[in-house]
mmCIF file of C-alpha atoms in Angstrom:
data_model
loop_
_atom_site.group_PDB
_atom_site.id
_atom_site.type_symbol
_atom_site.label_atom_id
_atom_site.label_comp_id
_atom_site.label_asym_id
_atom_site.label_seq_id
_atom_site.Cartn_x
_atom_site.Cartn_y
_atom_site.Cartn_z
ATOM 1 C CA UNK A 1 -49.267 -26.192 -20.652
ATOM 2 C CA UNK A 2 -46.373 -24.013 -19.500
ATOM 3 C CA UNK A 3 -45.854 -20.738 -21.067
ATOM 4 C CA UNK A 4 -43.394 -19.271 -22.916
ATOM 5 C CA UNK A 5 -41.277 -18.347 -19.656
ATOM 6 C CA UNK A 6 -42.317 -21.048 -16.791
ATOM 7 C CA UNK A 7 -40.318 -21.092 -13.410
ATOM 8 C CA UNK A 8 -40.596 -23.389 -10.606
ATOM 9 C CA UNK A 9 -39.322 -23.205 -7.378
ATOM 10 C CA UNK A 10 -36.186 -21.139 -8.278
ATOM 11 C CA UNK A 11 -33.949 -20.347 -5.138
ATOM 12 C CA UNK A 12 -30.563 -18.538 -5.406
ATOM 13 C CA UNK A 13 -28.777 -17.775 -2.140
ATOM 14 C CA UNK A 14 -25.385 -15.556 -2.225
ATOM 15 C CA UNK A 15 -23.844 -15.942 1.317
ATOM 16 C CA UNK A 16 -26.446 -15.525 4.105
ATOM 17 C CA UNK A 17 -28.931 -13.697 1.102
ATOM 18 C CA UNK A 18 -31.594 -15.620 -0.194
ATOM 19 C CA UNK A 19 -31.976 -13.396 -3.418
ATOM 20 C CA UNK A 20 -34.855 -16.068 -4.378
ATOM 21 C CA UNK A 21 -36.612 -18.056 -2.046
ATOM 22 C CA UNK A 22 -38.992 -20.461 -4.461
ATOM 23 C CA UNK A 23 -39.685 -17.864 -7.207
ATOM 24 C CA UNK A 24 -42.770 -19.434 -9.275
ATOM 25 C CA UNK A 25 -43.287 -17.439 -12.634
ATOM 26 C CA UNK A 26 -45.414 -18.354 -15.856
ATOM 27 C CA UNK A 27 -45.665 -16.258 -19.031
ATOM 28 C CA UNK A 28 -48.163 -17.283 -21.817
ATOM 29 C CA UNK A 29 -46.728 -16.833 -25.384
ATOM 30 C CA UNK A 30 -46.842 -13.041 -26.818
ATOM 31 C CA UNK A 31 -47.715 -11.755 -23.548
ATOM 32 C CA UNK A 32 -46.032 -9.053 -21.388
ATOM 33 C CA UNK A 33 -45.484 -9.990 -17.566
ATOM 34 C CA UNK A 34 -44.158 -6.625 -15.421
ATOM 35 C CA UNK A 35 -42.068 -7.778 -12.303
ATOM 36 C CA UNK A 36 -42.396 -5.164 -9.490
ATOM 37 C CA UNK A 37 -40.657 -5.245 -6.419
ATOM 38 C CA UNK A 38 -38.389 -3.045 -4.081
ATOM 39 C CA UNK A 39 -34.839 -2.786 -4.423
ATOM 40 C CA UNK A 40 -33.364 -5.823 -3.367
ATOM 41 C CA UNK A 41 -36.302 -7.989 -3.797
ATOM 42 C CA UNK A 42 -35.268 -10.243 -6.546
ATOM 43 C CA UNK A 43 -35.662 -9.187 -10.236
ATOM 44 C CA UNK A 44 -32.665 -8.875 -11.371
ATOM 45 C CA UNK A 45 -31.447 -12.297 -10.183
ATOM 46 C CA UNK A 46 -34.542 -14.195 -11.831
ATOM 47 C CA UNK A 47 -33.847 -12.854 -15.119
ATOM 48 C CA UNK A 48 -30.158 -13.477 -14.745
ATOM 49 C CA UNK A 49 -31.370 -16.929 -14.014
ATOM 50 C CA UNK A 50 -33.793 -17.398 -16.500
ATOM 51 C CA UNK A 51 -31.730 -15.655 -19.320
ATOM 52 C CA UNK A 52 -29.085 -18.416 -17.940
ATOM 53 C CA UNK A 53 -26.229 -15.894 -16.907
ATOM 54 C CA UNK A 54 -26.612 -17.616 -13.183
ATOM 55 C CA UNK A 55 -27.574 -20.876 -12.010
ATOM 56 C CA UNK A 56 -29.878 -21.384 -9.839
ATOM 57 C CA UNK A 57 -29.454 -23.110 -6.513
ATOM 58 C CA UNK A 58 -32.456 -25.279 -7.086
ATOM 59 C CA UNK A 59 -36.123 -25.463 -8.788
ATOM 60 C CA UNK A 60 -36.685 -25.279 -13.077
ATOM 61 C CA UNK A 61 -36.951 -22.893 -15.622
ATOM 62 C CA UNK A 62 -37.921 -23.144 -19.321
ATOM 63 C CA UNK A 63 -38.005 -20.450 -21.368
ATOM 64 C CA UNK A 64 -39.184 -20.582 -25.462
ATOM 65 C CA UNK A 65 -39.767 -24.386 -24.614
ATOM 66 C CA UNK A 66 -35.998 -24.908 -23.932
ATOM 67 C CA UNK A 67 -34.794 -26.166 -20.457
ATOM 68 C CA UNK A 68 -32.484 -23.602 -19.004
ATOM 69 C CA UNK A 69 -30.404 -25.523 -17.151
ATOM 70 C CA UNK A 70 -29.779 -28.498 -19.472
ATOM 71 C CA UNK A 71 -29.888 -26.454 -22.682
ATOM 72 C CA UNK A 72 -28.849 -22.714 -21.726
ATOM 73 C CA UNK A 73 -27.071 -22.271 -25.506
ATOM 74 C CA UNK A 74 -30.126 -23.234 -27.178
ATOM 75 C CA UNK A 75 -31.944 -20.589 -24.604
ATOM 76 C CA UNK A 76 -29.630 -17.557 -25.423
ATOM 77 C CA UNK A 77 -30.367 -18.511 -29.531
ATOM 78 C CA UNK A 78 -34.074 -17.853 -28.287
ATOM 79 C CA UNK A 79 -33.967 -15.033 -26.261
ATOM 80 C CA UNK A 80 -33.136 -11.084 -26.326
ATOM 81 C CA UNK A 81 -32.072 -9.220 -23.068
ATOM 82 C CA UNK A 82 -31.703 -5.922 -22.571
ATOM 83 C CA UNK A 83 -30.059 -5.487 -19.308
ATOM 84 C CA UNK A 84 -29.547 -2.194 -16.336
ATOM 85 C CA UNK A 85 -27.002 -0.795 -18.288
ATOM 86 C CA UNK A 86 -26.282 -0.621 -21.680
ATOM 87 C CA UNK A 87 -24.004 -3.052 -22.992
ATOM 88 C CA UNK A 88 -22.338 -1.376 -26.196
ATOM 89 C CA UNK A 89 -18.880 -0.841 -27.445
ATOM 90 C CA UNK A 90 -18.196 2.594 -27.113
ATOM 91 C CA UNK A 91 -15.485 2.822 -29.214
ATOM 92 C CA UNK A 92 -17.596 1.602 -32.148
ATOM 93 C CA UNK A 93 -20.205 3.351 -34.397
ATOM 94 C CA UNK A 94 -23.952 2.648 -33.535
ATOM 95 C CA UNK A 95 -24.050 0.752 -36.765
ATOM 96 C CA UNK A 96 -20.621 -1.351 -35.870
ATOM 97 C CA UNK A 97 -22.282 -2.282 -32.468
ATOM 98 C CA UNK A 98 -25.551 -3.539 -34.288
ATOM 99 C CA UNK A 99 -24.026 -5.575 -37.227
ATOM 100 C CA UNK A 100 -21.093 -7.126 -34.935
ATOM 101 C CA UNK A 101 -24.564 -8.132 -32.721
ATOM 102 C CA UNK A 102 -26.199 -9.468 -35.856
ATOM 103 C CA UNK A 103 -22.876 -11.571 -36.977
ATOM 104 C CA UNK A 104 -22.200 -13.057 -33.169
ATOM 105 C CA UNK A 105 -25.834 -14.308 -34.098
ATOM 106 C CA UNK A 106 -24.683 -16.011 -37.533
ATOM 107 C CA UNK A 107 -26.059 -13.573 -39.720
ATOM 108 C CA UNK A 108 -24.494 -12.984 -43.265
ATOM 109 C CA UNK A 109 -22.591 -9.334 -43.231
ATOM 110 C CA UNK A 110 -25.275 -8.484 -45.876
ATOM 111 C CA UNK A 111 -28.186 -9.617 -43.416
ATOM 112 C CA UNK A 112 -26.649 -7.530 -40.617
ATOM 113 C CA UNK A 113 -26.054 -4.650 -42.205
ATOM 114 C CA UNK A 114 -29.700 -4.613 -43.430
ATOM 115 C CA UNK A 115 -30.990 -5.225 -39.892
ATOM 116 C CA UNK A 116 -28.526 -2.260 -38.271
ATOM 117 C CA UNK A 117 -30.119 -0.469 -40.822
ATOM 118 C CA UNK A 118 -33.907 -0.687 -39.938
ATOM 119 C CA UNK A 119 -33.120 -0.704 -35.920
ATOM 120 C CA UNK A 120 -31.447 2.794 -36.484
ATOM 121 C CA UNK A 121 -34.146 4.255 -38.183
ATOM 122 C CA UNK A 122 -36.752 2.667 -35.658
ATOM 123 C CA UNK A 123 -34.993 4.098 -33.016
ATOM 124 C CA UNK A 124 -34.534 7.136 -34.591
ATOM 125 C CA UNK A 125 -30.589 6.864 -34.323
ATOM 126 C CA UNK A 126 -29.899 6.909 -38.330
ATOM 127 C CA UNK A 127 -28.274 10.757 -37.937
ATOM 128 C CA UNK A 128 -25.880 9.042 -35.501
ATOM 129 C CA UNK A 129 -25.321 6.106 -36.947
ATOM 130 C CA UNK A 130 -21.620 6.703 -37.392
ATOM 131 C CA UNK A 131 -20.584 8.357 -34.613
ATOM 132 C CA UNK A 132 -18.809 6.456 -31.869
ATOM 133 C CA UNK A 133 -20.968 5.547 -28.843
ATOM 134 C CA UNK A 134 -19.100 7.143 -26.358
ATOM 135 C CA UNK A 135 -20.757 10.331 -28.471
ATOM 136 C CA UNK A 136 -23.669 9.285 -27.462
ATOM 137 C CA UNK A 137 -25.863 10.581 -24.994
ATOM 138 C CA UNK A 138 -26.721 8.049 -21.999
ATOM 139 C CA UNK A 139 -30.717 8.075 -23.225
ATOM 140 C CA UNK A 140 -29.063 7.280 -26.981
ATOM 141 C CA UNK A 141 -26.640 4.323 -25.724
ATOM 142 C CA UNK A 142 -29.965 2.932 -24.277
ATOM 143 C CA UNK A 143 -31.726 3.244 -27.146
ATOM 144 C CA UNK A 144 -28.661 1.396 -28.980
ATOM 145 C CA UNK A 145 -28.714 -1.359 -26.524
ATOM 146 C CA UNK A 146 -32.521 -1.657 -26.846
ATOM 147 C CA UNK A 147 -31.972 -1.939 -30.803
ATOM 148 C CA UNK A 148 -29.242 -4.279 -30.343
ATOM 149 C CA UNK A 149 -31.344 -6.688 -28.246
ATOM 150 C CA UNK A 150 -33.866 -6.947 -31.254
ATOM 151 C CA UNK A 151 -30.986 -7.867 -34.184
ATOM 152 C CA UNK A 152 -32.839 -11.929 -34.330
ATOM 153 C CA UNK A 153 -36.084 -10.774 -33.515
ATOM 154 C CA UNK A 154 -36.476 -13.187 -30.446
ATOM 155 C CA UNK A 155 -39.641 -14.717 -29.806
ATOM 156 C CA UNK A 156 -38.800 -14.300 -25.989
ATOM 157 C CA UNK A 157 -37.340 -10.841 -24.620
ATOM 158 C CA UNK A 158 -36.203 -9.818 -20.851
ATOM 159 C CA UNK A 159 -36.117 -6.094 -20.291
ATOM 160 C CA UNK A 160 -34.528 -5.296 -17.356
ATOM 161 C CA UNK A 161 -35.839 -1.623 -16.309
ATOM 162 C CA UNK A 162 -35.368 -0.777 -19.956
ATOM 163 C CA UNK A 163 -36.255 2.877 -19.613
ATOM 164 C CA UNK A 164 -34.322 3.993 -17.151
ATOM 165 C CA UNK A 165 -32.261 7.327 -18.200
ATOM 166 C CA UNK A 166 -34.805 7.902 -21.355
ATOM 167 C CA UNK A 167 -36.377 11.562 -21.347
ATOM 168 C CA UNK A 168 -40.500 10.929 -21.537
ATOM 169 C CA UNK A 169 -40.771 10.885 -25.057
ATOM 170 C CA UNK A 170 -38.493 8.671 -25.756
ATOM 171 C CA UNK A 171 -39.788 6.416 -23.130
ATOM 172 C CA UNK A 172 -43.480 6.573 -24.815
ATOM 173 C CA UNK A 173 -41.440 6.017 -28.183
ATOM 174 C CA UNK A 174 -40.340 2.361 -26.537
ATOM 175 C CA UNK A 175 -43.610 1.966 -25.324
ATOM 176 C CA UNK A 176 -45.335 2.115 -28.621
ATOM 177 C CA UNK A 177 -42.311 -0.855 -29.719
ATOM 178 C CA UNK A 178 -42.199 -3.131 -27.090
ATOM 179 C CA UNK A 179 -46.094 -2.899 -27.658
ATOM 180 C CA UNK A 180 -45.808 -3.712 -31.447
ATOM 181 C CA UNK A 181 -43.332 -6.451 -30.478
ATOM 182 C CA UNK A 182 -46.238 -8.105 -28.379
ATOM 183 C CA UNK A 183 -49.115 -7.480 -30.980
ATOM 184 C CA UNK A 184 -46.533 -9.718 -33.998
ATOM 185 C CA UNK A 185 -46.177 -12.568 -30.774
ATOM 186 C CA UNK A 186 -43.075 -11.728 -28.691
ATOM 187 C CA UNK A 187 -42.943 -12.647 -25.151
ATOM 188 C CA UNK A 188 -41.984 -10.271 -22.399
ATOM 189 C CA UNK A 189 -40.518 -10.549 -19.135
ATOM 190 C CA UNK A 190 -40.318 -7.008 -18.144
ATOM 191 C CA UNK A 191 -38.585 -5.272 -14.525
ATOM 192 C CA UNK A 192 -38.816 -1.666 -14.171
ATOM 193 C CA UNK A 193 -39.171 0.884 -11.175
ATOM 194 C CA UNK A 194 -41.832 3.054 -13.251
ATOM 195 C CA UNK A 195 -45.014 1.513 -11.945
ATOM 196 C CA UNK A 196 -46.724 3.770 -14.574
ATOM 197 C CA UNK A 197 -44.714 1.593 -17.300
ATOM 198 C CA UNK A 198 -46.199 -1.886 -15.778
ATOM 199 C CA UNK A 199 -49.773 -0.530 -15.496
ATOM 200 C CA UNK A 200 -49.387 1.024 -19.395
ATOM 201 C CA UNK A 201 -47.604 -2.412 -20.508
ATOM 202 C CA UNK A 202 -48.139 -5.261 -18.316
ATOM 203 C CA UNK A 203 -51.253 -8.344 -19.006
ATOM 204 C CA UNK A 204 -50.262 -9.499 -15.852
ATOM 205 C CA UNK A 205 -48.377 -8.307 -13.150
ATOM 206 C CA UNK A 206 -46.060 -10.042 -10.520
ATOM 207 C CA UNK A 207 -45.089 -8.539 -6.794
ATOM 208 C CA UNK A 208 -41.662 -10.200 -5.718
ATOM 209 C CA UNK A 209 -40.300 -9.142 -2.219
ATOM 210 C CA UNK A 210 -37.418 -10.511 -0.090
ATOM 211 C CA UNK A 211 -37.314 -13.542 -3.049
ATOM 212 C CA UNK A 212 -41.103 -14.344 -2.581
ATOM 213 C CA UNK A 213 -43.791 -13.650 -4.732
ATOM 214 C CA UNK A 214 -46.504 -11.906 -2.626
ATOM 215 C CA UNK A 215 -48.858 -11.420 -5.114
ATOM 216 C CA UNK A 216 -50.112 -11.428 -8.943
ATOM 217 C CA UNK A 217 -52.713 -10.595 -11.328
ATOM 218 C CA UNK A 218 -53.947 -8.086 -13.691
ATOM 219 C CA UNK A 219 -53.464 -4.142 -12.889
ATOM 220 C CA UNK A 220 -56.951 -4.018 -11.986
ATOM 221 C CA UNK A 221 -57.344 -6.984 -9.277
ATOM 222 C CA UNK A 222 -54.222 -5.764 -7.656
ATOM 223 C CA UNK A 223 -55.578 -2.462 -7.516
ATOM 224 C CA UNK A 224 -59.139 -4.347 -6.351
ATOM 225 C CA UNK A 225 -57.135 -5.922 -3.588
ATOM 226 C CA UNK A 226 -56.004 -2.321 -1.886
ATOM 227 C CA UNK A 227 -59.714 -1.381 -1.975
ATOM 228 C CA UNK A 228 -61.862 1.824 -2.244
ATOM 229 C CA UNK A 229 -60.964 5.082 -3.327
ATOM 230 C CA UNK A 230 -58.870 8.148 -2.158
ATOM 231 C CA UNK A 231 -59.434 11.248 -1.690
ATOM 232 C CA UNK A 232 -56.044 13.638 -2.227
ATOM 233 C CA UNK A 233 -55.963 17.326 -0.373
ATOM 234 C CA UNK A 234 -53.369 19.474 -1.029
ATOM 235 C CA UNK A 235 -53.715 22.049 2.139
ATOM 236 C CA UNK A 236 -52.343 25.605 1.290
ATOM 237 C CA UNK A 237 -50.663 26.370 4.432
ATOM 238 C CA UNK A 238 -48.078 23.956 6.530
ATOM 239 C CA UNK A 239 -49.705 24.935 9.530
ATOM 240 C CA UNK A 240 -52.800 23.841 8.841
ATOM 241 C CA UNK A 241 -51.543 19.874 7.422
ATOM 242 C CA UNK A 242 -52.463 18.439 10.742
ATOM 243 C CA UNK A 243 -56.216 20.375 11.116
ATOM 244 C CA UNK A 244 -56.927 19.342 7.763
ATOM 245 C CA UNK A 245 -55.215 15.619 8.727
ATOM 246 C CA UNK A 246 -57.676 15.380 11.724
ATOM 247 C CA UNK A 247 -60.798 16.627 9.504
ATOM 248 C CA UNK A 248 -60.014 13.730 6.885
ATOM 249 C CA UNK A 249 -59.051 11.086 9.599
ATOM 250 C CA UNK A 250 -63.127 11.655 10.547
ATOM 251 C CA UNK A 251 -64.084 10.373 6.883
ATOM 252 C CA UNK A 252 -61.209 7.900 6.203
ATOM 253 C CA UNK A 253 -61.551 4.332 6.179
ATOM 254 C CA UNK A 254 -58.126 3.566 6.058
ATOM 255 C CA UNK A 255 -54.802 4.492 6.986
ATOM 256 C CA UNK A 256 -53.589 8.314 6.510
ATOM 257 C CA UNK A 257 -50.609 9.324 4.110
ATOM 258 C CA UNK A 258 -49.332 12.963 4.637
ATOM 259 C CA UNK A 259 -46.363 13.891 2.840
ATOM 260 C CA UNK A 260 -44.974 17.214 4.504
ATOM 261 C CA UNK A 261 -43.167 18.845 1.753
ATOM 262 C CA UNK A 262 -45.802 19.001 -0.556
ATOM 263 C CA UNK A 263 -48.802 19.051 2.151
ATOM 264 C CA UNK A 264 -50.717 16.503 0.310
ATOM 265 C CA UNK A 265 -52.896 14.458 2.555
ATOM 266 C CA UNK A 266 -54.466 11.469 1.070
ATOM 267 C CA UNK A 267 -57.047 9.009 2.851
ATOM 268 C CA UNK A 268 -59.268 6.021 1.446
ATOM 269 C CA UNK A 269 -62.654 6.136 1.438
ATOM 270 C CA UNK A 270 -66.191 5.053 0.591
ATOM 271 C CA UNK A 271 -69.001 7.445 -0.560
ATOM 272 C CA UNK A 272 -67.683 8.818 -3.863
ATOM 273 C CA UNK A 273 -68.571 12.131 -5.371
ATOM 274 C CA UNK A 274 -71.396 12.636 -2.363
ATOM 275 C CA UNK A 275 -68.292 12.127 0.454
ATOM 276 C CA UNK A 276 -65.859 14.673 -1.917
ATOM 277 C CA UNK A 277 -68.340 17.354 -1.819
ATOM 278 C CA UNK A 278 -68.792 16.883 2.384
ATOM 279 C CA UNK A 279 -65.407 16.451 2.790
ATOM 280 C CA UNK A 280 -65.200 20.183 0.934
ATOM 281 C CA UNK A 281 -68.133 21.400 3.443
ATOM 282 C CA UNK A 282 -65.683 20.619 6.563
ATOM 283 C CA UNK A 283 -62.592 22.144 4.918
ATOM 284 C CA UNK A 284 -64.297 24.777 4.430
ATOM 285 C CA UNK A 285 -66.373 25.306 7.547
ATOM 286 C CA UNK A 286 -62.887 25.041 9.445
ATOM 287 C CA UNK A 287 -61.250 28.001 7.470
ATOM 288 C CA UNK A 288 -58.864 25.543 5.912
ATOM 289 C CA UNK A 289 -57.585 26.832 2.163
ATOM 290 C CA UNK A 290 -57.056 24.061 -0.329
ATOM 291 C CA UNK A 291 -54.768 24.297 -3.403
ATOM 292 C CA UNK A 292 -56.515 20.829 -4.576
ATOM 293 C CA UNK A 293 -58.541 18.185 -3.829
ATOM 294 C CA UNK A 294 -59.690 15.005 -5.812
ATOM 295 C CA UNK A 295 -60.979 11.957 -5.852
ATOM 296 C CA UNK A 296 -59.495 8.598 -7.315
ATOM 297 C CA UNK A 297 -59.030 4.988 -7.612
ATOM 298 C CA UNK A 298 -56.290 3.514 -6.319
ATOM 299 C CA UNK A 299 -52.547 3.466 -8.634
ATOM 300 C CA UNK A 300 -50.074 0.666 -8.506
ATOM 301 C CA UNK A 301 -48.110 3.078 -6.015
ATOM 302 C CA UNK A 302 -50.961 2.291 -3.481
ATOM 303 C CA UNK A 303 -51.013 -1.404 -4.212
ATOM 304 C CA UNK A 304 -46.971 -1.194 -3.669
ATOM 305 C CA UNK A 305 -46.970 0.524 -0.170
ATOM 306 C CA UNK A 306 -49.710 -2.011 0.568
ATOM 307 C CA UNK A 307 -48.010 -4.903 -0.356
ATOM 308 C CA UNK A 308 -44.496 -4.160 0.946
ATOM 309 C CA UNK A 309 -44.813 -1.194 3.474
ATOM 310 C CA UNK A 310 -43.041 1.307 1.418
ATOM 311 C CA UNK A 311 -43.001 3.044 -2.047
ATOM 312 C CA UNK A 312 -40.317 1.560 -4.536
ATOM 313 C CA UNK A 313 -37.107 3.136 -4.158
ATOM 314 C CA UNK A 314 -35.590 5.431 -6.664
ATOM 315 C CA UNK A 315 -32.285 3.552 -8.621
ATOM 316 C CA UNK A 316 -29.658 6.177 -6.729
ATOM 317 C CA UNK A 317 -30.195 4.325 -3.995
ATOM 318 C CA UNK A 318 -29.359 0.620 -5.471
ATOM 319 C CA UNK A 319 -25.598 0.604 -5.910
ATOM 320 C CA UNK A 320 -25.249 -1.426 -2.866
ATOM 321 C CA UNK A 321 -24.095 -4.659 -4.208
ATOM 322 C CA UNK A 322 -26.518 -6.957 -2.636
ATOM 323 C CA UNK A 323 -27.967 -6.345 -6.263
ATOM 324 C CA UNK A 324 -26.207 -9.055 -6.799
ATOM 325 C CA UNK A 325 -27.282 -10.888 -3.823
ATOM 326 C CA UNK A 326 -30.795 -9.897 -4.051
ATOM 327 C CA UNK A 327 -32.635 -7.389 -6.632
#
């Protein structure tokens, strides 16, 4: 049986893009699904299709057991979103923007005004409760729009890089909701650049690219699936990157990654513990200094470069508008 957010065969094309090329997706109820990807790859179009703010070209989508296409005001009763960029009035009070949220839904003044009340405090906005937005600081409006898309308490929610711009504690602070949201039965469809986020948050993870999914599973059998371990030297001089590159190039099984600026050289490998310590022995017999070296399993970074030849972008670099025709 479908789950609580099933795609098939989504495509969405805007000119010569194919933002989604037969998109497949399926979410089992009160689960948490992290959609990675490089800028451009697709993300943001499949949850503007599935939260039924565009329509799809071809293929299906149900979401909370409501066709998208044929019923998409039935959908939007079901769903929360919290989008890019936070969607809030400026011009009215945090509370204004949460009860006006809570009566577009149909809820008595009374009921909304109760609700503002308990999303303030949970997002610890209650000492600005009645201060105009635009007062607010960006990691605040966030915080509001995060609040805002819990008003009905939806059984399904889309979270579209929802910490972006939120200082780390307040970022652990969502964590620990969006986690308590999952644990009472919500459903989450989460994007977000933070590959930390998806490997804290995620059941199951999904790898979209160019408007294909390249690859899924849990954290762990992605991370299975780019092998091994690493080891990680951090060289104390520049000069002596590229001695220290050709001593770990004799243990590595793998491709090389040297990153110049901070002379970190990492290299996967078999052996464990017994390689570390002769991989030490040769530094060392070669007069090389070291500022660090470890050794460790492989991070959703890895299984990113692997899968799509690069590490994901940061946001600065995503204001080209085939966002729209693609991310």
């Amino acid at each position: 049986m479908p789950g609580a957010i099933y795609a098939e065969g989504l495509v969405k094309t805007f000119g010569a893009v194919r933002a989604l090329d037969g998109v497949d997706l399926d979410v089992p109820e009160g689960t948490v699904l992290g959609l990675l990807g490089p800028n451009g790859a697709g993300k943001t179009t499949a949850v503007r299709v599935l939260t039924t703010l565009l329509r799809p070209d071809s293929g299906s989508a149900v979401v909370a057991g409501i066709d998208v296409l044929k019923h998409p005001n039935e959908v939007r009763r079901s769903i929360g979103l919290s989008g890019q960029f936070a969607a809030v009035d400026e011009y009215l009070t945090g509370r204004e923007n949460l009860q006006m949220v809570g009566q577009l839904y149909q809820m008595s003044a009374r009921d909304a005004k109760t609700r503002a009340v308990e999303l303030l405090e949970r997002f610890n906005l209650s000492d600005a409760a009645d201060r105009p937005a635009k007062t607010y600081s960006g990691g605040m409006r966030r915080r509001l729009d995060l609040a805002a898309a819990l008003v009905v308490s939806p059984p399904v929610m889309f979270m579209d890089e929802p910490t972006t711009g939120l200082d780390p504690r307040n970022r652990q602070q969502l964590w620990s909701i969006i986690q308590e949201l999952v644990a009472g039965g919500t459903t989450l469809l989460l994007t977000t650049q933070y590959l930390e986020e998806a490997d804290q948050l995620a059941h199951d993870i999904c790898v979209i690219d160019h408007g294909k999914v390249i690859a899924r599973g849990t954290s762990d059998q992605l991370k299975a699936r780019t092998g091994g371990e690493r080891v990680e030297v951090v060289v104390h001089e520049r000069d002596q990157v590229a001695t220290a590159t050709g001593v770990l190039s004799g243990f590595g099984k793998g491709e090389l990654s040297v990153d110049d600026h901070t002379r970190r050289i990492t290299v996967p490998v078999t052996g464990g513990a017994k390689l570390l310590a002769e991989v030490i022995r040769e530094l060392d017999a070669r007069g090389i200094e070291i500022d660090d070296i470890g050794l460790r399993r492989p991070t959703l970074d890895d299984v990113f470069i692997s899968l799509t030849g690069h590490a994901a972008e940061s946001r600065a670099e995503e204001n080209a508008q085939p966002e729209e025709a693609g991310k």
